[in-house]
Structures are given as structure tokens and as C-alpha cells.
Coordinates of C-alpha atoms and ligand atoms in Angstrom, one line a residue:
X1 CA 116.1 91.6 124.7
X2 CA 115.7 90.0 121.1
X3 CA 112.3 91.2 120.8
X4 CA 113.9 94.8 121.7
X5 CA 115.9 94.2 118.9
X6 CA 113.6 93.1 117.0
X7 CA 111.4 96.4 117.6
X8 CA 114.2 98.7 116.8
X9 CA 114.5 97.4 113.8
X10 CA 111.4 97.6 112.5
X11 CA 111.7 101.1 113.6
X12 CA 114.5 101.7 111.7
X13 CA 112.1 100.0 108.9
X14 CA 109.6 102.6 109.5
X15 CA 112.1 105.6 109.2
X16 CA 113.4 104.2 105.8
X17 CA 109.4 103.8 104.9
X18 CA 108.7 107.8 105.3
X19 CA 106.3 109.8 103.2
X20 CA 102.9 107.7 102.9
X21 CA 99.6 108.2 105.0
X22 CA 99.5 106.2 108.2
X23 CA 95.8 104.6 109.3
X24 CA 92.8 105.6 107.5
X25 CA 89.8 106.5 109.9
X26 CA 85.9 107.1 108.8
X27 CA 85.1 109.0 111.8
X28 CA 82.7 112.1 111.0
X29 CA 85.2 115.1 111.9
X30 CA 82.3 117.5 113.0
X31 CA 82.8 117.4 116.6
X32 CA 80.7 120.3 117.2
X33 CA 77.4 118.0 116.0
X34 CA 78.4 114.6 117.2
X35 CA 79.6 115.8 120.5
X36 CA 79.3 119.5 121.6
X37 CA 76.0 120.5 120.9
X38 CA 74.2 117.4 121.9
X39 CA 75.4 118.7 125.8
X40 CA 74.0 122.2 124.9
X41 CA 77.0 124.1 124.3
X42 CA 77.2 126.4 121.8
X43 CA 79.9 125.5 118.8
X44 CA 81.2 127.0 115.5
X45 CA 83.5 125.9 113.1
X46 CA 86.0 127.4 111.0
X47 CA 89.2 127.0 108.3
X48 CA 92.5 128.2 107.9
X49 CA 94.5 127.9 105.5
X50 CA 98.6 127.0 106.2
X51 CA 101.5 129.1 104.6
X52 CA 102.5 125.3 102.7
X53 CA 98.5 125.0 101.3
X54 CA 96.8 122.7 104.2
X55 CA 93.1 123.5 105.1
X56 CA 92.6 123.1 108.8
X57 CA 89.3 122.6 110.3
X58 CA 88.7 124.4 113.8
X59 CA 86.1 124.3 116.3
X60 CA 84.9 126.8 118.7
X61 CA 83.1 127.1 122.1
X62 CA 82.7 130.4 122.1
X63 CA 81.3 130.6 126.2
X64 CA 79.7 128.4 128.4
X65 CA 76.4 126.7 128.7
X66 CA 75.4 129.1 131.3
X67 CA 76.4 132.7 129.4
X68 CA 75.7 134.4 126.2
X69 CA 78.0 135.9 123.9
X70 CA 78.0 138.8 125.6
X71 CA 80.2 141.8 125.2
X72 CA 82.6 140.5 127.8
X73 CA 85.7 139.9 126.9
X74 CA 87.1 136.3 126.7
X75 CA 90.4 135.1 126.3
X76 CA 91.1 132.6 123.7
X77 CA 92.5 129.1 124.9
X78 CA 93.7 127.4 121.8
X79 CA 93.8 123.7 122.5
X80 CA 95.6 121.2 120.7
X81 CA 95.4 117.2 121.3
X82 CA 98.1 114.8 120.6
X83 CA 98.8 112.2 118.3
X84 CA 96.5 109.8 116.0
X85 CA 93.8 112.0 117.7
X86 CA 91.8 115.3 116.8
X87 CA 90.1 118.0 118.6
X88 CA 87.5 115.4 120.4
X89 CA 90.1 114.3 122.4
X90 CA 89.0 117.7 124.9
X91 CA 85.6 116.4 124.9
X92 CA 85.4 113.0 125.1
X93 CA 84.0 113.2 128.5
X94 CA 81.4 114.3 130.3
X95 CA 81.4 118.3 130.3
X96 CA 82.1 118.6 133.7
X97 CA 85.5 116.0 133.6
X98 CA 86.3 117.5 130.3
X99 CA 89.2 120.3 129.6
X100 CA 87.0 122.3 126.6
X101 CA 83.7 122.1 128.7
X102 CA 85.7 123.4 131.9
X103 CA 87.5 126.2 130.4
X104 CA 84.6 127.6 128.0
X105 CA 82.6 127.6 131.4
X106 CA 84.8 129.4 133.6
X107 CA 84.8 132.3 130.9
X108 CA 87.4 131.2 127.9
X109 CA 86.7 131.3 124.1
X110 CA 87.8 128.1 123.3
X111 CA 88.9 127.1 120.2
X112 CA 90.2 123.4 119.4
X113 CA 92.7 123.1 116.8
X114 CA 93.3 119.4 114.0
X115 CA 96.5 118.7 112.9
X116 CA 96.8 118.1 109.3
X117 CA 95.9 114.6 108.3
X118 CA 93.6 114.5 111.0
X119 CA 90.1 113.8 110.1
X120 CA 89.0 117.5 110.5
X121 CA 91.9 118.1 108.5
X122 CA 92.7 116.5 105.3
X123 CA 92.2 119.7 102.4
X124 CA 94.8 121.2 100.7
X125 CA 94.8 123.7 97.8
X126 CA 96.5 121.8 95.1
X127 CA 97.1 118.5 96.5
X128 CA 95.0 115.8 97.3
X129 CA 94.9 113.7 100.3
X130 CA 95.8 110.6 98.0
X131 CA 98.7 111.9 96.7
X132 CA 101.9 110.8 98.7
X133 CA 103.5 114.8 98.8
X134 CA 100.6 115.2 100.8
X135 CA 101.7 113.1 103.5
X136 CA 105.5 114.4 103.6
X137 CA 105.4 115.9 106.8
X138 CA 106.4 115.8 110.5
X139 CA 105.2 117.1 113.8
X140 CA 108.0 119.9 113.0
X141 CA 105.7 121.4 110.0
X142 CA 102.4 121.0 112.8
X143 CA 104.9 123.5 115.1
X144 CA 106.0 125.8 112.0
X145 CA 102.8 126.0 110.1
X146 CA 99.7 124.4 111.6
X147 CA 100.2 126.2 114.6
X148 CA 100.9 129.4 113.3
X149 CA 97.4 129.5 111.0
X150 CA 95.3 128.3 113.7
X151 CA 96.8 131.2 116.0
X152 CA 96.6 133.9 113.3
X153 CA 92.8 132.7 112.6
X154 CA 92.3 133.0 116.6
X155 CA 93.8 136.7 116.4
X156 CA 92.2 137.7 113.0
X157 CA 88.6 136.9 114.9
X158 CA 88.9 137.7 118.5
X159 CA 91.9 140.6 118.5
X160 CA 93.9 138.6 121.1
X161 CA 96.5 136.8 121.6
X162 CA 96.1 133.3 123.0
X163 CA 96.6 130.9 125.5
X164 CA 97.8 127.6 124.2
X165 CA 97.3 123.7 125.9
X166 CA 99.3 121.0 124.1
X167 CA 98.6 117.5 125.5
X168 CA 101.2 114.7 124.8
X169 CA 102.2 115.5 120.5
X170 CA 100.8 118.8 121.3
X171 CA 103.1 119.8 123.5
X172 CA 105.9 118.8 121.1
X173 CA 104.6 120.7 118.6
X174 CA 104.0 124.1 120.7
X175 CA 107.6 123.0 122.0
X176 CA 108.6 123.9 118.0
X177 CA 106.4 126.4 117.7
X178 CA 108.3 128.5 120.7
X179 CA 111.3 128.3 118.4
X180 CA 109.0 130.5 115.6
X181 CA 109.2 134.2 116.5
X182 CA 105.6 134.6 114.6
X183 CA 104.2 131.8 116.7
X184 CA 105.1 133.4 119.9
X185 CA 104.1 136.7 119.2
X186 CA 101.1 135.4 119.2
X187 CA 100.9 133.7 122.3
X188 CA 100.0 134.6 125.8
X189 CA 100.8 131.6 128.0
X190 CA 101.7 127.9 127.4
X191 CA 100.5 125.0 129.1
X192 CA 102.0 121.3 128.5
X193 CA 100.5 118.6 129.1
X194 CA 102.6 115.6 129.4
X195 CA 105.7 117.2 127.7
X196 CA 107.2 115.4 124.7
X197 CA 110.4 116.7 123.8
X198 CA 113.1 113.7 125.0
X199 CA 112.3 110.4 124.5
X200 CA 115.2 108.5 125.9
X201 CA 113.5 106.8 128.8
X202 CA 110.2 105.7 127.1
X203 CA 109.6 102.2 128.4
X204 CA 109.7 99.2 126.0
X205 CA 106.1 98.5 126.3
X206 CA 105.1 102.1 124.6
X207 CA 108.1 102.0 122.0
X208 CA 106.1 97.8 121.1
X209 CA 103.3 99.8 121.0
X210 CA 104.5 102.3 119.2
X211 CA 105.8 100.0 116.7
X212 CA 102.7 98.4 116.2
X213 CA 100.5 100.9 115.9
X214 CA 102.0 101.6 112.4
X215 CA 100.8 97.8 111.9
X216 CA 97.5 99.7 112.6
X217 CA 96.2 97.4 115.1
X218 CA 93.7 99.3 117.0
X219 CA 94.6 97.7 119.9
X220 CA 97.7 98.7 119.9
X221 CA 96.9 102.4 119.4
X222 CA 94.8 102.0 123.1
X223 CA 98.3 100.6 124.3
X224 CA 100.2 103.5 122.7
X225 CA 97.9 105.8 124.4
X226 CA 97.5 104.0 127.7
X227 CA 101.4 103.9 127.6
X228 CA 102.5 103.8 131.3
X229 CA 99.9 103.4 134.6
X230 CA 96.7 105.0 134.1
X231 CA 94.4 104.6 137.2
X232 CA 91.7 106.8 136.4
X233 CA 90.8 106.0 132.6
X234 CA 87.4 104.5 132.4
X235 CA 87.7 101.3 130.4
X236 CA 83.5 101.1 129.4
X237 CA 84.2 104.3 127.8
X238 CA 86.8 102.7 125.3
X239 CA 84.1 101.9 122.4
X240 CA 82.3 105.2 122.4
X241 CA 86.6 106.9 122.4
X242 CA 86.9 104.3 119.5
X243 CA 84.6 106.3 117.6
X244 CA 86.5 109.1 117.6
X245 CA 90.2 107.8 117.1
X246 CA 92.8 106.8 115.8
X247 CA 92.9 109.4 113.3
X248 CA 95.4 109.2 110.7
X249 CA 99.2 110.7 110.5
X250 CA 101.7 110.5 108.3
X251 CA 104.9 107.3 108.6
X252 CA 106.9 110.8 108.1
X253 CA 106.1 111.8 111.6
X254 CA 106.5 108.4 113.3
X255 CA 109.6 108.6 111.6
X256 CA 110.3 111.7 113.2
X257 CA 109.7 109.8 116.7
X258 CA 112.3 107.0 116.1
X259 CA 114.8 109.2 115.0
X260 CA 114.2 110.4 119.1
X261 CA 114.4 107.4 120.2
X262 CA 117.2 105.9 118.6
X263 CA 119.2 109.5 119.3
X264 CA 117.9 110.3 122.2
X265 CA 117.8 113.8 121.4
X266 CA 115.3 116.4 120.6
X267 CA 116.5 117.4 116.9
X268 CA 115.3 118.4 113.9
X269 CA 114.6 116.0 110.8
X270 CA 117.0 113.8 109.9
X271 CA 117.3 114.1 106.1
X272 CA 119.1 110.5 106.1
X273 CA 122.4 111.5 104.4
X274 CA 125.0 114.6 105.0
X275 CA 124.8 115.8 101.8
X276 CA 120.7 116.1 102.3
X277 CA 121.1 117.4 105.6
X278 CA 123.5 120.2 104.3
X279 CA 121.3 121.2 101.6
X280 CA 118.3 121.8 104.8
X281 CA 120.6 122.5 107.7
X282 CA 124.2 124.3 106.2
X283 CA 125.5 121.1 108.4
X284 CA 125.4 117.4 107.8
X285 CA 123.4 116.6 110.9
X286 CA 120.5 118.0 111.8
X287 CA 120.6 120.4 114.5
X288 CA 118.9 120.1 117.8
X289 CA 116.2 122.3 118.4
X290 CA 117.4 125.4 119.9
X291 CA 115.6 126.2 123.3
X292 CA 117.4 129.2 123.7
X293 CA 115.6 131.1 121.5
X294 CA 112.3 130.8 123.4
X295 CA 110.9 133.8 125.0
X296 CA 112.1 134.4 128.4
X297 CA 109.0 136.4 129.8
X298 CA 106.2 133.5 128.4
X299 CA 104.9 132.3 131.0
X300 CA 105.4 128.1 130.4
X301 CA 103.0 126.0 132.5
X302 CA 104.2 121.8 132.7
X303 CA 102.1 119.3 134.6
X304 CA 103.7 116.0 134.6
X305 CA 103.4 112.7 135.6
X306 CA 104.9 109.9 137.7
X307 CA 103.2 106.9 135.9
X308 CA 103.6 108.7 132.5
X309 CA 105.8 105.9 130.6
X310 CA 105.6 108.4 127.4
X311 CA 106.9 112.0 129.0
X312 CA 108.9 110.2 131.9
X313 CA 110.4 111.3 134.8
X314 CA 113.4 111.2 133.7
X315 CA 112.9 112.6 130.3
X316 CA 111.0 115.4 131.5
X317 CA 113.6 116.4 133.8
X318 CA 116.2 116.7 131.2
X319 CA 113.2 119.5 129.4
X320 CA 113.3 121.3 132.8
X321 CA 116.6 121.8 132.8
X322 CA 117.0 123.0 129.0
X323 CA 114.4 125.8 130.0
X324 CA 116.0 127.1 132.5
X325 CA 116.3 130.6 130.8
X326 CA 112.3 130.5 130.8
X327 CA 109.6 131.5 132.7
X328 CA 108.2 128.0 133.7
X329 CA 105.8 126.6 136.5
X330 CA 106.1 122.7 137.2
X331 CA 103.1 120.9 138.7
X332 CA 104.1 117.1 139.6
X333 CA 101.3 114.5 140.1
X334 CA 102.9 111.5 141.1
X335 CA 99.7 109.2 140.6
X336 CA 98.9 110.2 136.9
X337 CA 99.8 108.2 133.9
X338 CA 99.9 109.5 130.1
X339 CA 96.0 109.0 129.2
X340 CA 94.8 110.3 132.7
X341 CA 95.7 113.8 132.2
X342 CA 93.1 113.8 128.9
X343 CA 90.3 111.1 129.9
X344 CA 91.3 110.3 133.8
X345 CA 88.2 110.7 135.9
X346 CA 90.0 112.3 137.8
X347 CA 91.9 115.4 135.7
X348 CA 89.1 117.8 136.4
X349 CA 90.3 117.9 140.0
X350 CA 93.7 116.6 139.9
X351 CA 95.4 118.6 136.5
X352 CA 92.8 120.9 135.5
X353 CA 92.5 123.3 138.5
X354 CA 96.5 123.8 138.5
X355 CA 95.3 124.7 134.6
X356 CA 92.8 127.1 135.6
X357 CA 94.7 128.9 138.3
X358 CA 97.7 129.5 136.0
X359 CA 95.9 130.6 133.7
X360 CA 94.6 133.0 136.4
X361 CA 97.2 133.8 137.1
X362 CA 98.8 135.9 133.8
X363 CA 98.7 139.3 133.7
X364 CA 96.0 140.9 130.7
Ligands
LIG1 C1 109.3 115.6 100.7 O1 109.8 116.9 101.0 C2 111.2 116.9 100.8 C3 111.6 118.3 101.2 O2 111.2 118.6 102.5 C4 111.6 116.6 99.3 O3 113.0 116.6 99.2 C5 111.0 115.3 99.0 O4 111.2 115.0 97.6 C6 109.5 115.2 99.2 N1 109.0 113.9 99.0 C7 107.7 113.7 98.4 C8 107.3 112.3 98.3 O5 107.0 114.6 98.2
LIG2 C1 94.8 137.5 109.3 O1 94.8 138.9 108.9 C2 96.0 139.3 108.1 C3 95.9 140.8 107.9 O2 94.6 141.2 107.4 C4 95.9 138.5 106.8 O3 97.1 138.8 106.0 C5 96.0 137.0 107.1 O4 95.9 136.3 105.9 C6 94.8 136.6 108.0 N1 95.1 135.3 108.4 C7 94.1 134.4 108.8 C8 94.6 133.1 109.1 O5 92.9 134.8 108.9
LIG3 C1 82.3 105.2 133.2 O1 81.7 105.1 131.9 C2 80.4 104.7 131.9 C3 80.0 104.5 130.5 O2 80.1 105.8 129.8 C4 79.5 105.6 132.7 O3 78.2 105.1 132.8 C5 80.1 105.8 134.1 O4 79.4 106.7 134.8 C6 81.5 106.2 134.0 N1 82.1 106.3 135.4 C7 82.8 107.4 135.8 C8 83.4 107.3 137.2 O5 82.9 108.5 135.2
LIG4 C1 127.3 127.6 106.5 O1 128.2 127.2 107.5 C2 129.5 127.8 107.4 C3 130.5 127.1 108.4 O2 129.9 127.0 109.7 C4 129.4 129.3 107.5 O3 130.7 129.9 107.4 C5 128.4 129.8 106.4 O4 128.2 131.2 106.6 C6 127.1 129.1 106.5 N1 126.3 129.4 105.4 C7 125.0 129.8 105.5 C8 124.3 130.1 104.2 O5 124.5 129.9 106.6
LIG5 C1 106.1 134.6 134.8 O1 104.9 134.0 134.7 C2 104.0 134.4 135.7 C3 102.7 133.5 135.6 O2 103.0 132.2 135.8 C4 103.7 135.8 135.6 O3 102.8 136.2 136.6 C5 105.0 136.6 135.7 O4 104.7 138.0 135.4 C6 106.0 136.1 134.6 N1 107.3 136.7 134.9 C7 107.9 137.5 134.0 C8 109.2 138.0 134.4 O5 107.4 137.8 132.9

């Protein structure tokens, strides 16, 4: 119990700390070269540029190893990993156990989006990544902007809407995202991944862990992301993952995630005083993120965990029932924990053929 306390506040300690850059990674950010073409698959990258001035990197798998770029028409997947991560998260495995690999061969264009301040990331057109107004962000501007651009770039190129995967912060962001008319206008489906949204449950272990990883121990970060019972992760692959992550983020954003855990709400940011939060919000606390707004005929995929100690049962539940105006599809595996819906052995046949039959499933 005291070391509970002690955790909380030195979460409280983080919020008050907001508005600096949060670990510094050397990892090279071109997946397409360290990882996608070495297993033959063709791979492009991109920019886009964000309405607020950040320069995203994207990579592409435009078809599978077995088909040419053909005048068939593909539908874009846009997928979008989760936190102190980047787009290698979807290809961290081999290419048959791995999300990207699977859907590029069973006929998607598949595009892999960074968050800002991830290492694929980290441009701007004025600022630089050393200044501290670069770092003043939250998942909420990764949902209002980042999201947005890599969408628009998707549409500009292909002429279609797109199909979006969020795993684990990924989710949360599409989850703000579906609250942006322009972002859903551009969408086609939605698939979560070990929905984010309520963090009221989390277990103490992954709110430690979560603590610590802003101490930026790096085994702590394998904790944060192992945060429940994962049965299927392959531990020998943990130093080749390590060359890919952790990836950096912003104390802003972990701010964002205390302020969930000590309100147990899904809400937006909490400017820290009324008089702030009226200037933002008309309203001197900050309003909880409206689910009612989300489009009713979007088709929502959720595949969730019992071991997940991060999106738990309980918290997940609580998401279900705020969208019940929406048009969603809930796929429980009772064996999976947080990291085994990403790097289980096992996701190919346990998560991502519920993945690929949704997506199936949606009417052109
Ligand atoms: C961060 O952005 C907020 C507005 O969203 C602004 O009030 C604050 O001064 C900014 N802080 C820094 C360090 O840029
Ligand atoms: C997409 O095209 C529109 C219209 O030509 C343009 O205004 C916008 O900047 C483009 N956006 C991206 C991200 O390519
Ligand atoms: C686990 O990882 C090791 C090292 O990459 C690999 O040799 C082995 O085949 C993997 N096992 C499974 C079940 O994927
Ligand atoms: C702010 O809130 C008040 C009271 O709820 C409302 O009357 C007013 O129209 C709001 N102002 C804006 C700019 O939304
Ligand atoms: C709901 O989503 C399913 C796909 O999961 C789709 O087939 C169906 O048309 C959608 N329903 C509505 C009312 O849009």
C-alpha cells in the first residue's frame, strides 16, 4: 500500500513535470531497410505534414510478396502502433506472425503510420526537436492532427478511404480521432486492438511500470509493455525488439495518462487550473470526450483480452457500453495478454483472422 502511495505521487510529480521530451532512442527509423525489404517485400516511404507543423514519416507495403502492383484495386489499411513504439511494432516478427506482412499479402495497401516524437517522426517546420514547445503535446493532438495527415496523405495517393488498426495508444488515439468529423470522413472501418480509453482498473504492477518507465529504465518499458499475462511473447526475441524501441514521447502525454488514472475517466486535458481550463474548454474542467458524436454506421471492430492488465476487463466493458449507439463487433480472447495481440506467436491465428474477416466483411 505505501509503495502505491508512493507511485501515485510520483505520478502526480510527472503531471506537474509536463512539456519536455521523454527517452531519447538512436534507433535508425527506416523500417522499410532494416526490416521490410530484407524479407522481400516491397516498401516506400513518405511525409506528411500536420495542420500544427509536424513532419510525419510513413511507410508503405504497397502488395504482397507474391503480387505486383497491378491495376487491382487495394484497399488501404492504415496501421498505427502504440506507445514508446513506431511503425516496426507491425513487423517485428516473422512475415507470416506479423499484422503488416499478413494484410499486404491477403491484398491490402498497407501503410504504417509514427506518431510525432517517434523516431520516424521528429521534423517540424519551424521548431526543432530540442526545443521544449516541441514536446507540448498529448495523445489528444496524435487523434486531432497526426491522424488526420497520415489519412489525408493515404486518400491524396490511393483515392480511398481507409481502414484503420490502432493497437494499445493507437486505439486511444483513433478513439479521439472518431470525435473529428474530418478524421472520420475519411475512414472506412476501425479495428482496436486492446482498447485504451478507461484506465480505472489497470493493475498496480503496469501503473509501477508505468511510473518507471519515465525513470527510463528499459526494463521497465518491457514491463510496461508486457503489462498483464502474456503467454505467447517470445522472450529470445526481446534484444532484436530492443533495437527497435522504446522510442521517445513526450512527459505531456504520460501526463495525459495519470490524469486517467487518478480520474478514472476518459477526458480531455486537464489544463491544471479553472481559469486555464475555461480559456480551452468554456468550463473549468475539462470535458470528457464525447462518444456520442461518433458515427453510428462505422463499422468498430474491438478484440480484447482476458490477461490484458492495461485494457482490462473491466475497463473495456465500461468502453462497450459508452458505444452503444455504434456499430461495433466484440471479439473476446480470454488467454491473451496486452503484448500478445502485437508479438504473441500466436496472434496470427488467434487475433488476426477475426482482423481479416471483419475486414471482409465491410461493404466497398
Ligand atoms: C503548451 O501549449 C499550451 C497551449 O496548448 C500553452 O499554453 C503553453 O504555453 C505551451 N507550453 C510550451 C512550453 O510551449
Ligand atoms: C491532399 O489534397 C488536398 C487537395 O488537393 C490538399 O489540400 C492537401 O494538402 C493534401 N494533403 C496531403 C496530406 O497530401
Ligand atoms: C523465438 O525466437 C527465436 C529467436 O528469434 C527463433 O529462433 C524461434 O524460432 C522463435 N520461436 C517461435 C515459436 O516463433
Ligand atoms: C460558454 O458557456 C456558457 C454557459 O454554459 C454559454 O452560455 C456560452 O454560450 C458558452 N460560450 C461559448 C463561446 O461557447
Ligand atoms: C455494421 O458493420 C458491418 C460490418 O461489421 C456492416 O456489414 C454493416 O453494414 C454495418 N451496419 C450499418 C447499419 O452500417
Amino acid at each position: 500500500m505505501a509503495m502505491l502511495q508512493l507511485v501515485i505521487a510520483f505520478l502526480l510529480a510527472i503531471e506537474l513535470a509536463a512539456g519536455s521530451r521523454l527517452l531519447k532512442s538512436t534507433s535508425n527509423p527506416s523500417i522499410c531497410e532494416t526490416i521490410v525489404q530484407g524479407y522481400g517485400y516491397p516498401c516506400l516511404q513518405d511525409t506528411v505534414t500536420t495542420e500544427d507543423g509536424f513532419v510525419l514519416g510513413m511507410q508503405r507495403i504497397p502488395h504482397g510478396i507474391n503480387s505486383n502492383m497491378d491495376n487491382s484495386e487495394r484497399d488501404p489499411v492504415l496501421l498505427l502502433h502504440g506507445l514508446l513504439q513506431g511503425a516496426a511494432t507491425f513487423v517485428m516478427n516473422t512475415p507470416s506472425q506479423s499484422l503488416a506482412f499478413i494484410l499486404a499479402d491477403q491484398g491490402y495497401d498497407v501503410w504504417l503510420g509514427n506518431t510525432r516524437g517517434s523516431d520516424a517522426s521528429l521534423g517540424h517546420i519551424s521548431l526543432s526537436n530540442q526545443d521544449k514547445e516541441f514536446w507540448n503535446w498529448s495523445f489528444e493532438e496524435h487523434g486531432k492532427y497526426d491522424l488526420l495527415a497520415m489519412l489525408q496523405l493515404i486518400y491524396n495517393t490511393t483515392g480511398s478511404r481507409s481502414h484503420f488498426i490502432g493497437y494499445s495508444q493507437g486505439t486511444t488515439i483513433g478513439l479521439v480521432g472518431l470525435t473529428q468529423p474530418k478524421v472520420t470522413s475519411l475512414l472506412s472501418s476501425v479495428v482496436l486492438l486492446n482498447p485504451v480509453a478507461f484506465l480505472k482498473n489497470i493493475t498496480p504492477p503496469f501503473t509501477i511500470a508505468l511510473a518507471h518507465s519515465y525513470l527510463e529504465k528499459l526494463n521497465d518499458f518491457l514491463r510496461l509493455m508486457m503489462a498483464g499475462n502474456n503467454a505467447y511473447i517470445n522472450r529470445t526475441r526481446f534484444p532484436y525488439y530492443l533495437q527497435f524501441l522504446p522510442q521517445s514521447t513526450s512527459t505531456k502525454n504520460l501526463a495525459l495518462y495519470t490524469q486517467m488514472i487518478r480520474t478514472g475517466g476518459f477526458d480531455w486535458y486537464d489544463y491544471g487550473s479553472p481559469a486555464d481550463n475555461m480559456k480551452y474548454y468554456n468550463q473549468t474542467t475539462p470535458p470528457a470526450i464525447d462518444f456520442s458524436t461518433y458515427p453510428p454506421n462505422l463499422p468498430l471492430l474491438l478484440v480484447t483480452g482476458g490477461e490484458d492488465g492495461l485494457a482490462d476487463v473491466p475497463d473495456v466493458q465500461r468502453l462497450l457500453d459508452s458505444l452503444v449507439n455504434c456499430n461495433v463487433t466484440h471479439v473476446f480472447r480470454s488467454e491473451c495478454g496486452h503484448a500478445d495481440f502485437v508479438w504473441g506467436t500466436n496472434a496470427h491465428t488467434d487475433v488476426y483472422i477475426d482482423v481479416a474477416n471483419f475486414l471482409k466483411s465491410i461493404p466497398k
